[in-house]
Amino acid sequence: MIIVSITGPRMSDALSQVAASNKYADALEFRLDLIRSPELAVLLLSTRKPVIATCRPVGQGGGFSGAERDRMELLSAASLLGAEYVDLEFGVSRAFITQFLKRRRETQVILSHHLRPGDPIAPERTYRRMRRAGADIVKFAFPATDAWQNRFAFDFLASAKRDNARAVAIAMGEAGEPSRILYRVAGGWATYAGTEDGKTAAPGQIPARLLKELYRSDRLNSGTKVFGVIGNPVGHSKGVYIYNRMFAVAGSNAVYCRFNVTDLSRFMKLIAPMARGFSVTLPHKQGVMKFASSLDPVARAIGAANTLCRRGRTWWGTNTDAPAALDAIEHTIRVEGKRVLILGAGGAARAIAYEAKRRGASVTIANRKPARARALAREFELTTAPWHRLHSLPWDVLVNATPVGMTPGAGRLPIARRSMQGKVVFDAVYTPPVTTLLRDAARGGAKVVSGTEMYINQGSRQFRLFTGQDPDVRLMRRILADHQ
């Protein structure tokens, strides 16, 4: 069930949010603490969806600063007017809980517990304590700063599932996004969503339209195949739009999420076992290799993997970046016998350098930290160039394999304009599709290749590895264009 939080702050705002959300919501939560002078009868008559009345006090992260008795009277009035649920905070007076439990035929009780940053998180113990209060539904929310912490939400739901009880568990913040999407996979009763005007009642709420139409969260189940991108940051990733749309078109019971990962070891131990495959991006392309029981020769030679696929209980890794980038470049120019200058010495640079040399190019590495460039050059028997001499260095193909120029820093250049004097410029950055580097290079007469082409190429390979099906490349291109 997708519950949309209606927050106002004015009554007119709240009614507009209801009208826009009715299409996507299975239920509406009226945040009476955030709506100024809420008119209960008007709010409840504005929808035919089930209604949750919530009035969160300031001490629990809400907006109600009045007396506790006044707050309970407001919730009681909502119950009498037909609200199907009232939301009470864990720790509220037992007398107040009992008051509503006596009316459970008309109104059921959701008991909520919201943690603050720094509070200890003990999902199983918290569940047991909340369960003893006798509420109809228990809800647990906590701040998350790393994707592995979604495990706390899934463990809370696992405890409820063993009791055949209804529960909600949410990791708040960007890192907690998977908990909101995968709630049914983990056995949850519902998830909470933001409104279509971008208003949210808690950090990390996803608009209901995306939960319903993109992620199909309300149709997922314990048999859903989970995929996603591992990285930090991942908010810019377009994979969620492409893969989820492709899964829907293919009729596949699968979903693709963004996993904002800092602690890779904990993530691979606590979250990865529930997944079938991952795209891997910065800064984990090299670190993820130690979690793969087997690697294909390309990933092993490059020393970086951008794709993990489950094989039984173990992981197999490969690198689709290498052929994807060179195929994109060679659509414009063959690199055999050409001078290729690569900016950067990270995972993408390693992949492109390896494949360019394998295809017969003369490869030079330049990096702002010369030691990293020298280390990569020694490993692959390449040459290096000092960063301050790039303006005088001859090249045929320039490759930007750094994140410089990526949204939100889209106006930045990885090198000075005077250094862009060659035949072809390729930028591995694909957000935006035409970077400042490509625009300036084109003005200088060079042919340019967008990172979009590399993204489409490597995404096509990943889709085959994830699903065993050939992707509709034209559809992939249309989806990507719609979200750039």
GROMACS .gro file of C-alpha atoms in nm:
model
  484
    1MET     CA    1   0.000   0.000   0.000
    2ILE     CA    2   0.133   0.345  -0.096
    3ILE     CA    3   0.041   0.610   0.159
    4VAL     CA    4   0.080   0.972   0.049
    5SER     CA    5   0.157   1.226   0.322
    6ILE     CA    6  -0.049   1.545   0.285
    7THR     CA    7   0.140   1.830   0.449
    8GLY     CA    8  -0.016   2.160   0.334
    9PRO     CA    9   0.089   2.393   0.491
   10ARG     CA   10  -0.230   2.580   0.395
   11MET     CA   11  -0.565   2.411   0.358
   12SER     CA   12  -0.569   2.506  -0.009
   13ASP     CA   13  -0.228   2.341  -0.053
   14ALA     CA   14  -0.350   2.027   0.124
   15LEU     CA   15  -0.659   1.999  -0.097
   16SER     CA   16  -0.448   2.046  -0.410
   17GLN     CA   17  -0.212   1.773  -0.290
   18VAL     CA   18  -0.508   1.540  -0.232
   19ALA     CA   19  -0.643   1.603  -0.583
   20ALA     CA   20  -0.302   1.536  -0.742
   21SER     CA   21  -0.229   1.230  -0.527
   22ASN     CA   22  -0.559   1.043  -0.544
   23LYS     CA   23  -0.450   0.876  -0.868
   24TYR     CA   24  -0.140   0.721  -0.713
   25ALA     CA   25  -0.228   0.676  -0.346
   26ASP     CA   26  -0.382   0.370  -0.184
   27ALA     CA   27  -0.432   0.577   0.131
   28LEU     CA   28  -0.371   0.936   0.243
   29GLU     CA   29  -0.203   1.052   0.561
   30PHE     CA   30  -0.320   1.393   0.679
   31ARG     CA   31  -0.039   1.553   0.878
   32LEU     CA   32  -0.256   1.763   1.103
   33ASP     CA   33   0.052   1.899   1.278
   34LEU     CA   34   0.183   2.047   0.952
   35ILE     CA   35  -0.145   2.179   0.805
   36ARG     CA   36  -0.231   2.519   0.950
   37SER     CA   37  -0.582   2.534   1.102
   38PRO     CA   38  -0.686   2.198   0.955
   39GLU     CA   39  -1.055   2.165   0.871
   40LEU     CA   40  -1.110   1.799   0.947
   41ALA     CA   41  -1.446   1.753   0.779
   42VAL     CA   42  -1.328   1.919   0.459
   43LEU     CA   43  -1.011   1.710   0.449
   44LEU     CA   44  -1.189   1.379   0.503
   45LEU     CA   45  -1.454   1.460   0.244
   46SER     CA   46  -1.185   1.544  -0.016
   47THR     CA   47  -1.102   1.177  -0.084
   48ARG     CA   48  -1.255   0.832  -0.097
   49LYS     CA   49  -0.923   0.675  -0.008
   50PRO     CA   50  -0.862   0.539   0.343
   51VAL     CA   51  -0.736   0.816   0.570
   52ILE     CA   52  -0.465   0.817   0.837
   53ALA     CA   53  -0.484   1.104   1.085
   54THR     CA   54  -0.142   1.198   1.221
   55CYS     CA   55  -0.052   1.482   1.457
   56ARG     CA   56   0.314   1.450   1.540
   57PRO     CA   57   0.441   1.654   1.840
   58VAL     CA   58   0.755   1.867   1.814
   59GLY     CA   59   0.941   1.629   2.044
   60GLN     CA   60   0.886   1.348   1.792
   61GLY     CA   61   0.999   1.552   1.493
   62GLY     CA   62   0.655   1.692   1.408
   63GLY     CA   63   0.501   2.037   1.413
   64PHE     CA   64   0.242   2.026   1.693
   65SER     CA   65   0.349   2.236   1.992
   66GLY     CA   66   0.024   2.244   2.190
   67ALA     CA   67  -0.093   2.046   2.492
   68GLU     CA   68  -0.107   1.667   2.470
   69ARG     CA   69  -0.476   1.661   2.556
   70ASP     CA   70  -0.551   1.903   2.270
   71ARG     CA   71  -0.358   1.680   2.031
   72MET     CA   72  -0.554   1.373   2.136
   73GLU     CA   73  -0.882   1.562   2.101
   74LEU     CA   74  -0.788   1.650   1.743
   75LEU     CA   75  -0.714   1.286   1.663
   76SER     CA   76  -1.035   1.174   1.836
   77ALA     CA   77  -1.234   1.419   1.626
   78ALA     CA   78  -1.072   1.278   1.311
   79SER     CA   79  -1.168   0.926   1.421
   80LEU     CA   80  -1.528   1.027   1.484
   81LEU     CA   81  -1.544   1.192   1.141
   82GLY     CA   82  -1.442   0.868   0.972
   83ALA     CA   83  -1.062   0.843   0.962
   84GLU     CA   84  -0.979   0.474   0.917
   85TYR     CA   85  -0.651   0.504   1.109
   86VAL     CA   86  -0.492   0.727   1.373
   87ASP     CA   87  -0.116   0.742   1.417
   88LEU     CA   88   0.009   0.754   1.777
   89GLU     CA   89   0.368   0.781   1.897
   90PHE     CA   90   0.536   0.499   2.082
   91GLY     CA   91   0.557   0.614   2.443
   92VAL     CA   92   0.224   0.796   2.441
   93SER     CA   93   0.005   0.741   2.747
   94ARG     CA   94  -0.139   0.391   2.766
   95ALA     CA   95  -0.475   0.550   2.841
   96PHE     CA   96  -0.472   0.728   2.505
   97ILE     CA   97  -0.391   0.405   2.319
   98THR     CA   98  -0.670   0.223   2.502
   99GLN     CA   99  -0.910   0.502   2.415
  100PHE     CA  100  -0.860   0.439   2.045
  101LEU     CA  101  -0.838   0.062   2.071
  102LYS     CA  102  -1.193   0.066   2.206
  103ARG     CA  103  -1.298   0.212   1.868
  104ARG     CA  104  -1.090  -0.023   1.653
  105ARG     CA  105  -1.395  -0.128   1.448
  106GLU     CA  106  -1.411   0.231   1.320
  107THR     CA  107  -1.049   0.338   1.355
  108GLN     CA  108  -0.734   0.128   1.378
  109VAL     CA  109  -0.421   0.236   1.562
  110ILE     CA  110  -0.080   0.280   1.397
  111LEU     CA  111   0.191   0.301   1.663
  112SER     CA  112   0.497   0.492   1.539
  113HIS     CA  113   0.850   0.516   1.671
  114HIS     CA  114   1.082   0.773   1.509
  115LEU     CA  115   1.449   0.776   1.601
  116ARG     CA  116   1.673   1.081   1.588
  117PRO     CA  117   2.030   1.094   1.453
  118GLY     CA  118   2.261   0.921   1.697
  119ASP     CA  119   1.992   0.710   1.861
  120PRO     CA  120   2.084   0.339   1.890
  121ILE     CA  121   1.900   0.120   1.638
  122ALA     CA  122   1.778  -0.218   1.762
  123PRO     CA  123   1.503  -0.330   1.523
  124GLU     CA  124   1.409  -0.668   1.672
  125ARG     CA  125   1.399  -0.540   2.032
  126THR     CA  126   1.210  -0.229   1.922
  127TYR     CA  127   0.956  -0.442   1.741
  128ARG     CA  128   0.894  -0.661   2.046
  129ARG     CA  129   0.844  -0.359   2.272
  130MET     CA  130   0.607  -0.191   2.027
  131ARG     CA  131   0.414  -0.511   1.966
  132ARG     CA  132   0.334  -0.541   2.335
  133ALA     CA  133   0.143  -0.210   2.321
  134GLY     CA  134  -0.136  -0.388   2.133
  135ALA     CA  135  -0.160  -0.156   1.830
  136ASP     CA  136  -0.302  -0.280   1.499
  137ILE     CA  137   0.004  -0.169   1.299
  138VAL     CA  138   0.356  -0.079   1.411
  139LYS     CA  139   0.574   0.173   1.229
  140PHE     CA  140   0.949   0.220   1.277
  141ALA     CA  141   1.150   0.503   1.118
  142PHE     CA  142   1.514   0.601   1.163
  143PRO     CA  143   1.774   0.815   0.983
  144ALA     CA  144   2.013   0.633   0.748
  145THR     CA  145   2.342   0.758   0.609
  146ASP     CA  146   2.458   0.443   0.428
  147ALA     CA  147   2.267   0.188   0.220
  148TRP     CA  148   2.366  -0.103   0.444
  149GLN     CA  149   2.146   0.049   0.716
  150ASN     CA  150   1.836  -0.050   0.519
  151ARG     CA  151   1.901  -0.385   0.685
  152PHE     CA  152   1.754  -0.244   1.008
  153ALA     CA  153   1.423  -0.180   0.829
  154PHE     CA  154   1.421  -0.525   0.672
  155ASP     CA  155   1.497  -0.690   1.007
  156PHE     CA  156   1.208  -0.505   1.172
  157LEU     CA  157   0.974  -0.626   0.898
  158ALA     CA  158   1.108  -0.979   0.928
  159SER     CA  159   1.015  -0.979   1.296
  160ALA     CA  160   0.662  -0.866   1.211
  161LYS     CA  161   0.632  -1.121   0.933
  162ARG     CA  162   0.709  -1.404   1.176
  163ASP     CA  163   0.412  -1.284   1.385
  164ASN     CA  164   0.192  -1.236   1.079
  165ALA     CA  165   0.162  -0.874   1.193
  166ARG     CA  166   0.129  -0.556   0.988
  167ALA     CA  167   0.432  -0.328   1.002
  168VAL     CA  168   0.605  -0.036   0.831
  169ALA     CA  169   0.980   0.022   0.852
  170ILE     CA  170   1.153   0.315   0.686
  171ALA     CA  171   1.516   0.422   0.665
  172MET     CA  172   1.492   0.797   0.620
  173GLY     CA  173   1.717   0.999   0.389
  174GLU     CA  174   1.861   0.934   0.044
  175ALA     CA  175   2.049   0.626   0.167
  176GLY     CA  176   1.720   0.478   0.286
  177GLU     CA  177   1.547   0.496  -0.051
  178PRO     CA  178   1.552   0.116  -0.102
  179SER     CA  179   1.350   0.061   0.217
  180ARG     CA  180   1.067   0.269   0.070
  181ILE     CA  181   1.076   0.082  -0.262
  182LEU     CA  182   1.131  -0.275  -0.142
  183TYR     CA  183   0.880  -0.276   0.143
  184ARG     CA  184   0.671  -0.558  -0.006
  185VAL     CA  185   0.980  -0.761  -0.093
  186ALA     CA  186   1.063  -0.751   0.279
  187GLY     CA  187   0.704  -0.825   0.388
  188GLY     CA  188   0.597  -0.472   0.484
  189TRP     CA  189   0.238  -0.351   0.502
  190ALA     CA  190   0.287  -0.008   0.341
  191THR     CA  191   0.528   0.265   0.241
  192TYR     CA  192   0.497   0.643   0.270
  193ALA     CA  193   0.534   0.874  -0.031
  194GLY     CA  194   0.563   1.242  -0.108
  195THR     CA  195   0.314   1.450  -0.305
  196GLU     CA  196   0.339   1.548  -0.669
  197ASP     CA  197   0.433   1.908  -0.580
  198GLY     CA  198   0.753   1.782  -0.421
  199LYS     CA  199   0.643   1.826  -0.058
  200THR     CA  200   0.759   1.558   0.182
  201ALA     CA  201   0.679   1.476   0.544
  202ALA     CA  202   1.015   1.302   0.605
  203PRO     CA  203   1.362   1.303   0.446
  204GLY     CA  204   1.391   1.073   0.147
  205GLN     CA  205   1.022   1.038   0.063
  206ILE     CA  206   0.976   0.946  -0.303
  207PRO     CA  207   0.685   1.094  -0.504
  208ALA     CA  208   0.395   0.848  -0.516
  209ARG     CA  209   0.389   0.856  -0.897
  210LEU     CA  210   0.743   0.716  -0.912
  211LEU     CA  211   0.670   0.448  -0.654
  212LYS     CA  212   0.359   0.344  -0.845
  213GLU     CA  213   0.461   0.379  -1.209
  214LEU     CA  214   0.841   0.353  -1.214
  215TYR     CA  215   0.926   0.114  -0.932
  216ARG     CA  216   0.586  -0.063  -0.924
  217SER     CA  217   0.647  -0.089  -0.549
  218ASP     CA  218   0.292  -0.194  -0.467
  219ARG     CA  219   0.321  -0.492  -0.705
  220LEU     CA  220   0.654  -0.630  -0.586
  221ASN     CA  221   0.669  -0.942  -0.369
  222SER     CA  222   0.904  -1.188  -0.204
  223GLY     CA  223   0.982  -1.337  -0.546
  224THR     CA  224   1.093  -1.006  -0.701
  225LYS     CA  225   1.446  -1.004  -0.842
  226VAL     CA  226   1.633  -0.706  -0.698
  227PHE     CA  227   1.898  -0.521  -0.898
  228GLY     CA  228   2.059  -0.185  -0.846
  229VAL     CA  229   2.353   0.050  -0.873
  230ILE     CA  230   2.620   0.064  -0.603
  231GLY     CA  231   2.806   0.392  -0.570
  232ASN     CA  232   2.848   0.720  -0.388
  233PRO     CA  233   2.693   0.942  -0.503
  234VAL     CA  234   2.417   0.770  -0.702
  235GLY     CA  235   2.145   1.037  -0.705
  236HIS     CA  236   2.239   1.132  -1.062
  237SER     CA  237   2.211   0.773  -1.192
  238LYS     CA  238   1.957   0.724  -1.471
  239GLY     CA  239   1.961   0.345  -1.439
  240VAL     CA  240   1.644   0.344  -1.229
  241TYR     CA  241   1.451   0.495  -1.522
  242ILE     CA  242   1.597   0.267  -1.786
  243TYR     CA  243   1.604  -0.070  -1.611
  244ASN     CA  244   1.267  -0.038  -1.436
  245ARG     CA  245   1.098   0.065  -1.760
  246MET     CA  246   1.269  -0.220  -1.944
  247PHE     CA  247   1.164  -0.469  -1.676
  248ALA     CA  248   0.804  -0.348  -1.706
  249VAL     CA  249   0.805  -0.379  -2.085
  250ALA     CA  250   0.952  -0.729  -2.058
  251GLY     CA  251   0.690  -0.829  -1.799
  252SER     CA  252   0.968  -0.918  -1.556
  253ASN     CA  253   0.910  -0.932  -1.180
  254ALA     CA  254   1.223  -0.728  -1.113
  255VAL     CA  255   1.318  -0.388  -0.975
  256TYR     CA  256   1.628  -0.168  -0.991
  257CYS     CA  257   1.723   0.062  -0.700
  258ARG     CA  258   1.993   0.313  -0.612
  259PHE     CA  259   2.221   0.205  -0.328
  260ASN     CA  260   2.423   0.493  -0.184
  261VAL     CA  261   2.713   0.297  -0.034
  262THR     CA  262   3.002   0.416   0.179
  263ASP     CA  263   3.080   0.100   0.374
  264LEU     CA  264   3.105  -0.156   0.094
  265SER     CA  265   3.190  -0.449   0.321
  266ARG     CA  266   2.879  -0.406   0.535
  267PHE     CA  267   2.663  -0.355   0.227
  268MET     CA  268   2.786  -0.675   0.061
  269LYS     CA  269   2.730  -0.868   0.383
  270LEU     CA  270   2.390  -0.726   0.486
  271ILE     CA  271   2.208  -0.612   0.169
  272ALA     CA  272   2.368  -0.784  -0.130
  273PRO     CA  273   2.235  -1.133  -0.041
  274MET     CA  274   1.882  -1.019  -0.131
  275ALA     CA  275   1.988  -0.902  -0.479
  276ARG     CA  276   2.060  -1.071  -0.814
  277GLY     CA  277   2.288  -0.818  -0.978
  278PHE     CA  278   2.450  -0.476  -0.949
  279SER     CA  279   2.586  -0.201  -1.164
  280VAL     CA  280   2.893  -0.060  -0.989
  281THR     CA  281   3.009   0.299  -1.017
  282LEU     CA  282   3.248   0.536  -0.838
  283PRO     CA  283   3.420   0.481  -0.601
  284HIS     CA  284   3.366   0.104  -0.575
  285LYS     CA  285   3.470  -0.043  -0.912
  286GLN     CA  286   3.797  -0.173  -0.774
  287GLY     CA  287   3.689  -0.243  -0.416
  288VAL     CA  288   3.397  -0.460  -0.525
  289MET     CA  289   3.629  -0.713  -0.689
  290LYS     CA  290   3.724  -0.878  -0.362
  291PHE     CA  291   3.361  -0.982  -0.313
  292ALA     CA  292   3.347  -1.165  -0.647
  293SER     CA  293   3.427  -1.536  -0.632
  294SER     CA  294   3.508  -1.528  -1.003
  295LEU     CA  295   3.595  -1.261  -1.258
  296ASP     CA  296   3.601  -1.266  -1.634
  297PRO     CA  297   3.942  -1.207  -1.798
  298VAL     CA  298   3.860  -0.846  -1.888
  299ALA     CA  299   3.771  -0.742  -1.533
  300ARG     CA  300   4.074  -0.929  -1.398
  301ALA     CA  301   4.308  -0.763  -1.645
  302ILE     CA  302   4.162  -0.417  -1.588
  303GLY     CA  303   4.151  -0.455  -1.210
  304ALA     CA  304   3.802  -0.304  -1.193
  305ALA     CA  305   3.449  -0.438  -1.224
  306ASN     CA  306   3.135  -0.240  -1.306
  307THR     CA  307   2.897  -0.537  -1.305
  308LEU     CA  308   2.821  -0.808  -1.049
  309CYS     CA  309   2.589  -1.100  -1.125
  310ARG     CA  310   2.480  -1.367  -0.881
  311ARG     CA  311   2.579  -1.723  -0.963
  312GLY     CA  312   2.423  -1.945  -0.701
  313ARG     CA  313   2.543  -1.810  -0.369
  314THR     CA  314   2.846  -1.631  -0.510
  315TRP     CA  315   2.918  -1.328  -0.726
  316TRP     CA  316   3.071  -1.312  -1.073
  317GLY     CA  317   3.221  -0.985  -1.191
  318THR     CA  318   3.287  -0.832  -1.529
  319ASN     CA  319   3.357  -0.493  -1.684
  320THR     CA  320   3.125  -0.366  -1.954
  321ASP     CA  321   3.279  -0.015  -1.945
  322ALA     CA  322   3.581  -0.116  -2.152
  323PRO     CA  323   3.412  -0.239  -2.472
  324ALA     CA  324   3.127   0.013  -2.430
  325ALA     CA  325   3.359   0.314  -2.433
  326LEU     CA  326   3.575   0.198  -2.721
  327ASP     CA  327   3.276   0.092  -2.930
  328ALA     CA  328   3.138   0.444  -2.882
  329ILE     CA  329   3.468   0.605  -2.983
  330GLU     CA  330   3.524   0.372  -3.278
  331HIS     CA  331   3.186   0.464  -3.420
  332THR     CA  332   3.369   0.790  -3.504
  333ILE     CA  333   3.736   0.689  -3.536
  334ARG     CA  334   3.932   0.363  -3.522
  335VAL     CA  335   4.190   0.384  -3.244
  336GLU     CA  336   4.444   0.142  -3.392
  337GLY     CA  337   4.766   0.336  -3.441
  338LYS     CA  338   4.614   0.652  -3.286
  339ARG     CA  339   4.739   0.853  -2.988
  340VAL     CA  340   4.482   0.833  -2.707
  341LEU     CA  341   4.519   1.070  -2.410
  342ILE     CA  342   4.317   0.967  -2.105
  343LEU     CA  343   4.242   1.208  -1.822
  344GLY     CA  344   4.204   1.028  -1.490
  345ALA     CA  345   4.336   0.713  -1.327
  346GLY     CA  346   4.027   0.563  -1.162
  347GLY     CA  347   3.807   0.270  -1.255
  348ALA     CA  348   3.675   0.417  -1.582
  349ALA     CA  349   4.024   0.525  -1.689
  350ARG     CA  350   4.161   0.176  -1.622
  351ALA     CA  351   3.890   0.014  -1.833
  352ILE     CA  352   3.930   0.252  -2.126
  353ALA     CA  353   4.310   0.240  -2.115
  354TYR     CA  354   4.314  -0.139  -2.118
  355GLU     CA  355   4.072  -0.169  -2.409
  356ALA     CA  356   4.229   0.112  -2.611
  357LYS     CA  357   4.572  -0.053  -2.588
  358ARG     CA  358   4.420  -0.392  -2.669
  359ARG     CA  359   4.278  -0.239  -2.988
  360GLY     CA  360   4.618  -0.106  -3.093
  361ALA     CA  361   4.620   0.254  -2.965
  362SER     CA  362   4.917   0.436  -2.814
  363VAL     CA  363   4.782   0.536  -2.471
  364THR     CA  364   4.899   0.816  -2.241
  365ILE     CA  365   4.763   0.872  -1.889
  366ALA     CA  366   4.741   1.213  -1.722
  367ASN     CA  367   4.613   1.270  -1.371
  368ARG     CA  368   4.625   1.558  -1.127
  369LYS     CA  369   4.790   1.317  -0.884
  370PRO     CA  370   5.092   1.200  -1.086
  371ALA     CA  371   5.158   0.900  -0.863
  372ARG     CA  372   4.824   0.744  -0.959
  373ALA     CA  373   4.894   0.801  -1.328
  374ARG     CA  374   5.237   0.641  -1.297
  375ALA     CA  375   5.096   0.341  -1.110
  376LEU     CA  376   4.837   0.277  -1.382
  377ALA     CA  377   5.092   0.332  -1.658
  378ARG     CA  378   5.334   0.082  -1.504
  379GLU     CA  379   5.061  -0.178  -1.469
  380PHE     CA  380   4.950  -0.159  -1.833
  381GLU     CA  381   5.287  -0.051  -1.984
  382LEU     CA  382   5.161   0.291  -2.091
  383THR     CA  383   5.313   0.639  -2.091
  384THR     CA  384   5.226   0.934  -1.869
  385ALA     CA  385   5.212   1.307  -1.921
  386PRO     CA  386   5.245   1.590  -1.666
  387TRP     CA  387   4.917   1.771  -1.613
  388HIS     CA  388   5.075   2.114  -1.664
  389ARG     CA  389   5.201   2.015  -2.013
  390LEU     CA  390   4.871   1.893  -2.158
  391HIS     CA  391   4.836   2.207  -2.370
  392SER     CA  392   5.147   2.113  -2.570
  393LEU     CA  393   5.084   1.737  -2.594
  394PRO     CA  394   4.977   1.598  -2.934
  395TRP     CA  395   4.686   1.351  -2.938
  396ASP     CA  396   4.426   1.211  -3.174
  397VAL     CA  397   4.162   1.108  -2.917
  398LEU     CA  398   4.107   1.279  -2.583
  399VAL     CA  399   3.914   1.084  -2.318
  400ASN     CA  400   3.777   1.246  -2.003
  401ALA     CA  401   3.752   0.959  -1.754
  402THR     CA  402   3.710   1.188  -1.452
  403PRO     CA  403   3.378   1.302  -1.299
  404VAL     CA  404   3.463   1.666  -1.371
  405GLY     CA  405   3.175   1.824  -1.563
  406MET     CA  406   2.908   1.598  -1.417
  407THR     CA  407   2.587   1.746  -1.278
  408PRO     CA  408   2.572   1.938  -1.042
  409GLY     CA  409   2.915   2.070  -1.148
  410ALA     CA  410   2.815   2.076  -1.515
  411GLY     CA  411   2.998   2.399  -1.601
  412ARG     CA  412   3.342   2.274  -1.506
  413LEU     CA  413   3.617   2.164  -1.744
  414PRO     CA  414   3.864   1.882  -1.670
  415ILE     CA  415   4.140   2.066  -1.862
  416ALA     CA  416   4.202   2.413  -1.998
  417ARG     CA  417   4.043   2.503  -2.333
  418ARG     CA  418   4.383   2.559  -2.492
  419SER     CA  419   4.464   2.188  -2.437
  420MET     CA  420   4.175   2.066  -2.655
  421GLN     CA  421   4.348   2.045  -2.989
  422GLY     CA  422   4.294   1.708  -3.152
  423LYS     CA  423   4.062   1.505  -3.373
  424VAL     CA  424   3.811   1.340  -3.136
  425VAL     CA  425   3.700   1.419  -2.781
  426PHE     CA  426   3.512   1.162  -2.575
  427ASP     CA  427   3.360   1.243  -2.236
  428ALA     CA  428   3.261   0.949  -2.015
  429VAL     CA  429   3.030   1.186  -1.824
  430TYR     CA  430   2.672   1.143  -1.950
  431THR     CA  431   2.488   1.382  -1.718
  432PRO     CA  432   2.450   1.627  -1.888
  433PRO     CA  433   2.461   1.457  -2.231
  434VAL     CA  434   2.653   1.747  -2.382
  435THR     CA  435   2.914   1.862  -2.133
  436THR     CA  436   3.106   2.188  -2.142
  437LEU     CA  437   3.408   1.987  -2.255
  438LEU     CA  438   3.222   1.849  -2.558
  439ARG     CA  439   3.066   2.182  -2.645
  440ASP     CA  440   3.400   2.364  -2.637
  441ALA     CA  441   3.574   2.084  -2.830
  442ALA     CA  442   3.309   2.095  -3.103
  443ARG     CA  443   3.351   2.471  -3.132
  444GLY     CA  444   3.722   2.410  -3.182
  445GLY     CA  445   3.656   2.176  -3.472
  446ALA     CA  446   3.692   1.838  -3.301
  447LYS     CA  447   3.445   1.554  -3.344
  448VAL     CA  448   3.280   1.472  -3.013
  449VAL     CA  449   3.142   1.153  -2.858
  450SER     CA  450   2.902   1.177  -2.565
  451GLY     CA  451   2.916   0.955  -2.259
  452THR     CA  452   2.556   0.873  -2.343
  453GLU     CA  453   2.683   0.635  -2.612
  454MET     CA  454   2.906   0.455  -2.365
  455TYR     CA  455   2.619   0.440  -2.117
  456ILE     CA  456   2.384   0.285  -2.373
  457ASN     CA  457   2.648   0.032  -2.480
  458GLN     CA  458   2.739  -0.082  -2.129
  459GLY     CA  459   2.376  -0.077  -2.016
  460SER     CA  460   2.280  -0.306  -2.305
  461ARG     CA  461   2.546  -0.555  -2.202
  462GLN     CA  462   2.439  -0.538  -1.837
  463PHE     CA  463   2.074  -0.593  -1.928
  464ARG     CA  464   2.168  -0.912  -2.114
  465LEU     CA  465   2.372  -1.031  -1.818
  466PHE     CA  466   2.095  -0.949  -1.570
  467THR     CA  467   1.804  -1.095  -1.766
  468GLY     CA  468   1.935  -1.314  -2.048
  469GLN     CA  469   1.728  -1.103  -2.289
  470ASP     CA  470   1.830  -0.866  -2.567
  471PRO     CA  471   1.739  -0.506  -2.479
  472ASP     CA  472   1.542  -0.268  -2.698
  473VAL     CA  473   1.825  -0.020  -2.754
  474ARG     CA  474   1.599   0.237  -2.919
  475LEU     CA  475   1.374   0.232  -2.613
  476MET     CA  476   1.677   0.269  -2.387
  477ARG     CA  477   1.788   0.573  -2.584
  478ARG     CA  478   1.442   0.732  -2.566
  479ILE     CA  479   1.418   0.677  -2.191
  480LEU     CA  480   1.761   0.824  -2.131
  481ALA     CA  481   1.680   1.127  -2.345
  482ASP     CA  482   1.360   1.184  -2.147
  483HIS     CA  483   1.557   1.203  -1.823
  484GLN     CA  484   1.852   1.418  -1.926
   0.00000   0.00000   0.00000
